[in-house]
Amino acid sequence: MALASKSIEELLGEDAEDLLNHKCETIPKERLHIPSSSYVDDVLGQSDRNPRVLKNMQELLNHGRLGGTGYISILPVDQGIEHSAGASFAPNPDYFDPENIVKLAIEGGCSGVASTFGVLGSVARKYAHKIPFIVKLNHNELMTYPNNYNQIMFGTVDRAFDMGATAVGATIYFGSQESSRQIQEVARAFERAHELGMATILWCYTRNSAFKVDGKDYHSAADLTGQANHLGVTIQADIVKQKQPTLNGGYKALNMGDSSYGKLDEDIYDELSSDHPIDLTRYQVANSYMGRAGLINSGGASGDNDFEQVIRTAVINKRAGGMGLITGRKAFQRPMEEGVRILNFIQDVYLDDNITVA
């Protein structure tokens, strides 16, 4: 059963009025390429993508409860590598079995399931034709001692194609010492994926210990994450995954004292954004070629108020002009019935015509 608008307001609590009625006065929605049922025709169809890419992108947009809306809901489960299998699956050991990961995505009405070569390869013959597979090409493994935060390739694009993948995904740690290599590796991989007809999704994460200044964590700053998105779409990501911004002013903080980092314009903060979460996320959309590449925000770690958090994140993403949510731990670190429910809650936000782009 769909989630009623009244329930969405109740879950948003005291923020409901502000989030549901905010009007963006920074970058107007009329300048955006807003997700719609004709997104592939109107936006991606203008690009240099070949017909097979358009076909696979349309397959992703047509699948699940959000099929035909232009919005997507993806279940990502690569945490077995990224966060260790024990830490990720201890709350629900059923998900050590890859089949349950795919079952959750199907039962949850997702547009696709994103996971590792191992997870998706182990059940490919049974499920690759039942839900779009998004094969994650690279990972940060946590076995090196001391831990080394670096994304390395775990397989080839051709192997993902042979598996029947609709799309491939990858992560770049923008701002890290290894980012130059990662940019080149992923750019080559995405070029090959497009040649073979697969869509591309980039996890555009920022990563550098220097991005924490005076007790504030600027890894989620709108200006830095926006630039990460812009670099991501430059190497032809069709969709960018990004953490929803919680603050701004990363460049300013990193340029204090004698340091000099990047380039900025005061209009980034005064004209193109504000302190409002929808305006901050709108800036991420703007950096994704004004929505020509879809922005999906991550759901974050599981906690005590997951249902409230995912509704808030989904409302902000949709009203900012984003394309959807990619939510993993909040769904799979609980019984499957609850995981399905939380995925459906997210989707209900995008199915609600009363929640519009700000």
Coordinates of C-alpha atoms in Angstrom, one line a residue:
M1 CA 0.0 0.0 0.0
A2 CA 1.3 3.4 -1.0
L3 CA 2.4 5.9 1.7
A4 CA -0.2 8.7 2.0
S5 CA 0.9 12.3 1.9
K6 CA -0.2 12.8 5.4
S7 CA 2.2 10.0 6.5
I8 CA 5.0 11.7 4.7
E9 CA 4.3 14.9 6.6
E10 CA 4.1 13.1 9.9
L11 CA 7.5 11.4 9.2
L12 CA 9.0 14.8 8.3
G13 CA 7.8 16.2 11.6
E14 CA 8.5 19.8 12.3
D15 CA 10.5 20.1 9.1
A16 CA 7.4 19.2 6.9
E17 CA 6.3 22.7 6.2
D18 CA 9.8 23.9 5.3
L19 CA 10.7 21.0 3.1
L20 CA 7.4 20.5 1.3
N21 CA 6.7 24.2 0.5
H22 CA 10.2 25.6 0.0
K23 CA 10.6 27.5 -3.3
C24 CA 14.2 27.5 -4.7
E25 CA 15.2 31.1 -5.4
T26 CA 18.8 30.2 -6.4
I27 CA 18.8 28.1 -9.6
P28 CA 15.2 28.0 -10.9
K29 CA 13.7 24.6 -11.8
E30 CA 13.0 25.9 -15.3
R31 CA 16.8 25.7 -16.1
L32 CA 16.9 22.0 -15.1
H33 CA 16.4 18.8 -17.1
I34 CA 13.9 17.2 -14.7
P35 CA 13.3 13.5 -14.6
S36 CA 10.3 12.4 -16.6
S37 CA 8.8 9.5 -18.5
S38 CA 10.5 10.8 -21.7
Y39 CA 13.9 11.5 -20.1
V40 CA 15.8 9.1 -22.4
D41 CA 14.2 10.7 -25.5
D42 CA 14.5 14.3 -24.3
V43 CA 17.9 14.3 -22.6
L44 CA 20.1 11.2 -23.1
G45 CA 18.9 10.8 -26.7
Q46 CA 20.6 14.1 -27.5
S47 CA 24.0 12.8 -26.5
D48 CA 26.6 10.6 -28.3
R49 CA 25.4 7.5 -26.5
N50 CA 24.7 4.6 -28.9
P51 CA 21.3 3.0 -29.2
R52 CA 22.2 0.1 -26.9
V53 CA 23.0 2.5 -24.0
L54 CA 19.7 4.2 -24.6
K55 CA 17.9 0.9 -24.5
N56 CA 19.6 -0.2 -21.2
M57 CA 19.0 3.2 -19.6
Q58 CA 15.4 2.9 -20.5
E59 CA 15.3 -0.6 -19.0
L60 CA 16.6 0.8 -15.8
L61 CA 14.0 3.5 -15.8
N62 CA 11.2 1.2 -16.7
H63 CA 11.8 -1.4 -14.0
G64 CA 10.2 -1.7 -10.5
R65 CA 7.6 0.5 -8.8
L66 CA 9.0 3.7 -10.2
G67 CA 9.0 2.4 -13.8
G68 CA 7.9 5.0 -16.3
T69 CA 8.3 8.0 -14.0
G70 CA 11.9 9.0 -14.8
Y71 CA 12.9 8.3 -11.2
I72 CA 14.9 5.3 -9.9
S73 CA 15.4 3.4 -6.7
I74 CA 18.5 1.3 -6.5
L75 CA 19.6 -1.3 -3.8
P76 CA 23.4 -1.2 -3.5
V77 CA 25.1 -3.9 -1.6
D78 CA 28.9 -3.7 -2.0
Q79 CA 29.5 -3.2 1.7
G80 CA 30.8 -6.7 2.0
I81 CA 34.0 -5.4 0.6
E82 CA 33.7 -1.7 1.4
H83 CA 32.8 -2.1 5.1
S84 CA 33.7 -5.8 5.6
A85 CA 31.1 -8.6 5.3
G86 CA 31.1 -9.3 9.0
A87 CA 30.3 -5.7 10.0
S88 CA 27.8 -5.3 7.2
F89 CA 25.8 -8.6 7.5
A90 CA 26.0 -9.3 11.2
P91 CA 22.7 -7.5 11.8
N92 CA 21.1 -9.9 9.4
P93 CA 23.3 -12.9 8.4
D94 CA 20.8 -13.9 5.6
Y95 CA 22.5 -11.4 3.4
F96 CA 25.8 -13.4 3.4
D97 CA 23.8 -15.3 0.7
P98 CA 23.8 -13.2 -2.5
E99 CA 20.4 -14.5 -3.6
N100 CA 18.7 -12.8 -0.7
I101 CA 20.3 -9.5 -1.8
V102 CA 18.7 -9.8 -5.3
K103 CA 15.4 -11.0 -3.8
L104 CA 15.2 -7.9 -1.6
A105 CA 15.7 -5.7 -4.6
I106 CA 12.9 -7.5 -6.5
E107 CA 10.5 -7.7 -3.6
G108 CA 11.3 -4.1 -2.8
G109 CA 10.3 -2.9 -6.2
C110 CA 13.7 -1.5 -7.0
S111 CA 14.8 -0.2 -10.5
G112 CA 18.0 -2.3 -10.2
V113 CA 20.5 -4.0 -7.9
A114 CA 24.1 -2.8 -7.6
S115 CA 26.7 -5.2 -6.2
T116 CA 30.0 -6.9 -6.8
F117 CA 31.2 -9.3 -9.5
G118 CA 31.0 -12.1 -6.9
V119 CA 27.5 -11.4 -5.6
L120 CA 25.8 -10.8 -9.0
G121 CA 27.9 -13.4 -10.8
S122 CA 26.8 -16.1 -8.4
V123 CA 23.1 -15.8 -9.3
A124 CA 23.3 -14.2 -12.8
R125 CA 21.7 -17.1 -14.7
K126 CA 18.7 -17.1 -12.4
Y127 CA 18.2 -13.3 -12.0
A128 CA 20.0 -11.2 -14.7
H129 CA 16.8 -11.2 -16.8
K130 CA 14.5 -10.5 -13.9
I131 CA 16.0 -7.2 -12.6
P132 CA 18.7 -4.9 -14.0
F133 CA 22.1 -5.7 -12.8
I134 CA 24.6 -2.9 -12.0
V135 CA 28.0 -4.4 -11.6
K136 CA 30.4 -2.4 -9.3
L137 CA 33.8 -2.4 -11.0
N138 CA 36.1 -1.1 -8.2
H139 CA 36.2 -1.2 -4.4
N140 CA 38.1 0.0 -1.4
E141 CA 39.1 -3.2 0.5
L142 CA 39.7 -3.1 4.2
M143 CA 42.2 -6.0 4.7
T144 CA 45.4 -4.0 4.1
Y145 CA 47.0 -3.1 7.4
P146 CA 47.0 -0.3 8.2
N147 CA 43.8 0.4 6.3
N148 CA 44.5 2.0 2.9
Y149 CA 41.6 4.0 1.5
N150 CA 41.9 3.5 -2.3
Q151 CA 39.6 2.3 -5.0
I152 CA 41.0 -0.6 -7.1
M153 CA 39.5 -2.5 -10.0
F154 CA 38.1 -5.9 -9.1
G155 CA 37.2 -7.0 -12.7
T156 CA 36.6 -5.9 -16.3
V157 CA 33.8 -4.2 -18.1
D158 CA 33.7 -7.1 -20.5
R159 CA 33.0 -9.5 -17.7
A160 CA 30.1 -7.4 -16.5
F161 CA 28.7 -7.4 -20.1
D162 CA 29.0 -11.2 -20.3
M163 CA 27.1 -11.4 -17.0
G164 CA 24.2 -9.6 -18.6
A165 CA 24.6 -6.3 -16.8
T166 CA 22.4 -3.3 -17.7
A167 CA 25.0 -0.9 -16.2
V168 CA 28.3 -0.7 -14.5
G169 CA 29.2 1.4 -11.4
A170 CA 32.5 2.7 -10.0
T171 CA 33.8 4.9 -7.3
I172 CA 36.3 7.7 -7.4
Y173 CA 37.7 9.3 -4.2
F174 CA 38.0 12.9 -5.6
G175 CA 40.6 14.9 -3.7
S176 CA 42.6 11.8 -2.6
Q177 CA 46.2 11.2 -3.6
E178 CA 45.1 8.3 -5.8
S179 CA 42.3 10.2 -7.6
S180 CA 44.3 10.9 -10.8
R181 CA 44.8 7.2 -11.4
Q182 CA 41.1 6.4 -10.5
I183 CA 39.8 9.1 -12.9
Q184 CA 41.8 7.6 -15.8
E185 CA 40.9 4.0 -14.9
V186 CA 37.2 4.8 -14.6
A187 CA 37.1 7.0 -17.7
R188 CA 38.5 4.1 -19.8
A189 CA 36.1 1.7 -18.2
F190 CA 33.1 3.9 -18.9
E191 CA 34.2 4.4 -22.5
R192 CA 34.3 0.6 -22.9
A193 CA 30.9 0.2 -21.1
H194 CA 29.3 2.6 -23.5
E195 CA 30.8 0.8 -26.5
L196 CA 29.2 -2.4 -25.3
G197 CA 25.9 -0.6 -24.6
M198 CA 25.8 -0.4 -20.8
A199 CA 24.9 2.7 -18.8
T200 CA 27.3 4.1 -16.3
I201 CA 26.9 5.2 -12.6
L202 CA 29.6 6.9 -10.7
W203 CA 29.9 7.1 -6.9
C204 CA 31.4 10.7 -6.8
Y205 CA 32.9 10.6 -3.2
T206 CA 35.3 13.2 -1.8
R207 CA 38.1 11.8 0.4
N208 CA 40.9 13.6 2.1
S209 CA 41.6 14.0 5.8
A210 CA 42.3 17.7 5.1
F211 CA 38.6 18.2 4.3
K212 CA 37.9 18.2 8.0
V213 CA 38.6 21.7 9.3
D214 CA 38.0 23.1 12.8
G215 CA 35.6 20.3 13.8
K216 CA 33.5 20.5 10.5
D217 CA 33.5 17.8 8.0
Y218 CA 33.5 19.3 4.5
H219 CA 33.3 15.9 2.7
S220 CA 29.6 16.7 2.3
A221 CA 30.0 20.3 1.4
A222 CA 27.8 21.4 -1.5
D223 CA 30.7 23.2 -3.3
L224 CA 33.1 20.2 -3.1
T225 CA 30.6 17.5 -3.8
G226 CA 29.2 19.6 -6.6
Q227 CA 32.6 19.8 -8.2
A228 CA 33.1 16.0 -7.8
N229 CA 29.8 15.6 -9.7
H230 CA 31.0 17.9 -12.4
L231 CA 34.2 15.8 -12.8
G232 CA 32.1 12.6 -12.8
V233 CA 29.8 13.7 -15.7
T234 CA 32.9 14.9 -17.6
I235 CA 34.1 11.3 -17.8
Q236 CA 30.6 10.4 -19.0
A237 CA 28.8 9.1 -16.0
D238 CA 25.1 8.8 -17.0
I239 CA 24.1 8.9 -13.3
V240 CA 26.1 10.3 -10.4
K241 CA 25.7 9.0 -6.8
Q242 CA 26.5 11.6 -4.1
K243 CA 26.0 12.1 -0.4
Q244 CA 23.4 14.7 0.2
P245 CA 25.1 18.0 1.3
T246 CA 24.9 19.1 4.9
L247 CA 26.8 22.3 4.7
N248 CA 28.7 24.6 2.2
G249 CA 32.0 26.5 2.1
G250 CA 34.5 23.7 1.6
Y251 CA 36.7 25.8 -0.7
K252 CA 36.6 28.7 1.8
A253 CA 37.6 26.5 4.7
L254 CA 40.5 24.9 2.8
N255 CA 41.7 28.4 1.7
M256 CA 42.1 29.8 5.2
G257 CA 45.5 30.9 6.4
D258 CA 48.4 30.3 4.1
S259 CA 46.7 27.5 2.2
S260 CA 45.6 27.7 -1.4
Y261 CA 43.2 25.1 -2.8
G262 CA 41.0 25.0 -5.9
K263 CA 39.1 28.0 -7.2
L264 CA 35.9 29.6 -6.1
D265 CA 33.5 32.5 -6.8
E266 CA 31.4 34.1 -4.1
D267 CA 28.3 33.6 -6.2
I268 CA 28.6 29.8 -5.4
Y269 CA 27.5 30.7 -1.9
D270 CA 25.5 34.0 -2.4
E271 CA 23.6 33.4 -5.6
L272 CA 23.7 29.7 -6.6
S273 CA 22.9 28.2 -3.2
S274 CA 21.8 29.0 0.3
D275 CA 21.8 27.2 3.7
H276 CA 18.6 25.3 2.8
P277 CA 19.1 21.6 2.1
I278 CA 17.0 21.7 -1.1
D279 CA 19.1 24.6 -2.4
L280 CA 22.4 22.8 -1.4
T281 CA 21.2 19.7 -3.3
R282 CA 20.1 21.8 -6.2
Y283 CA 23.7 23.0 -6.6
Q284 CA 24.7 19.3 -6.9
V285 CA 22.1 18.8 -9.7
A286 CA 23.4 22.0 -11.4
N287 CA 26.9 20.6 -11.5
S288 CA 25.6 17.4 -13.0
Y289 CA 25.0 19.3 -16.3
M290 CA 21.7 20.8 -14.9
G291 CA 20.3 17.3 -14.6
R292 CA 21.4 15.9 -17.9
A293 CA 23.1 13.3 -15.7
G294 CA 20.7 12.1 -13.0
L295 CA 21.7 12.8 -9.4
I296 CA 20.9 10.0 -6.9
N297 CA 21.7 10.6 -3.3
S298 CA 22.8 7.9 -0.9
G299 CA 20.7 6.7 2.1
G300 CA 23.6 6.5 4.6
A301 CA 24.2 4.1 7.5
S302 CA 21.4 2.4 9.4
G303 CA 20.2 4.0 12.6
D304 CA 17.4 4.4 15.0
N305 CA 15.2 6.7 12.8
D306 CA 15.8 5.2 9.4
F307 CA 12.2 5.7 8.1
E308 CA 12.3 9.4 9.0
Q309 CA 15.7 9.8 7.5
V310 CA 14.9 8.2 4.1
I311 CA 11.7 10.2 3.7
R312 CA 13.6 13.4 4.4
T313 CA 16.4 12.5 2.0
A314 CA 14.0 11.5 -0.8
V315 CA 11.9 14.6 -0.4
I316 CA 15.0 16.8 -0.6
N317 CA 16.4 14.9 -3.6
K318 CA 13.1 15.0 -5.6
R319 CA 12.4 18.7 -4.8
A320 CA 16.0 19.6 -5.7
G321 CA 15.6 18.0 -9.2
G322 CA 17.3 14.7 -8.5
M323 CA 16.6 11.3 -10.0
G324 CA 16.2 9.1 -7.0
L325 CA 17.8 7.4 -4.0
I326 CA 20.3 4.5 -3.7
T327 CA 19.8 2.9 -0.3
G328 CA 21.5 -0.2 1.1
R329 CA 22.2 -0.6 4.8
K330 CA 18.9 0.9 5.9
A331 CA 17.2 -1.9 3.9
F332 CA 19.3 -5.0 4.2
Q333 CA 20.4 -4.6 7.9
R334 CA 16.9 -5.5 9.0
P335 CA 14.4 -8.3 8.4
M336 CA 13.4 -8.6 4.7
E337 CA 9.8 -7.5 5.3
E338 CA 11.0 -4.3 7.0
G339 CA 13.7 -3.8 4.2
V340 CA 11.0 -4.0 1.6
R341 CA 8.9 -1.5 3.5
I342 CA 11.6 1.1 3.8
L343 CA 12.4 0.8 0.0
N344 CA 8.7 1.3 -0.7
F345 CA 8.5 4.3 1.6
I346 CA 11.3 5.9 -0.5
Q347 CA 9.5 5.1 -3.8
D348 CA 6.2 6.5 -2.5
V349 CA 7.8 10.0 -2.3
Y350 CA 8.6 9.8 -6.0
L351 CA 5.2 8.5 -6.8
D352 CA 3.5 11.3 -4.9
D353 CA 2.4 14.0 -7.5
N354 CA 1.9 16.5 -4.6
I355 CA 5.7 16.5 -4.0
T356 CA 7.0 18.7 -6.8
V357 CA 10.3 20.1 -7.9
A358 CA 11.0 23.3 -5.9

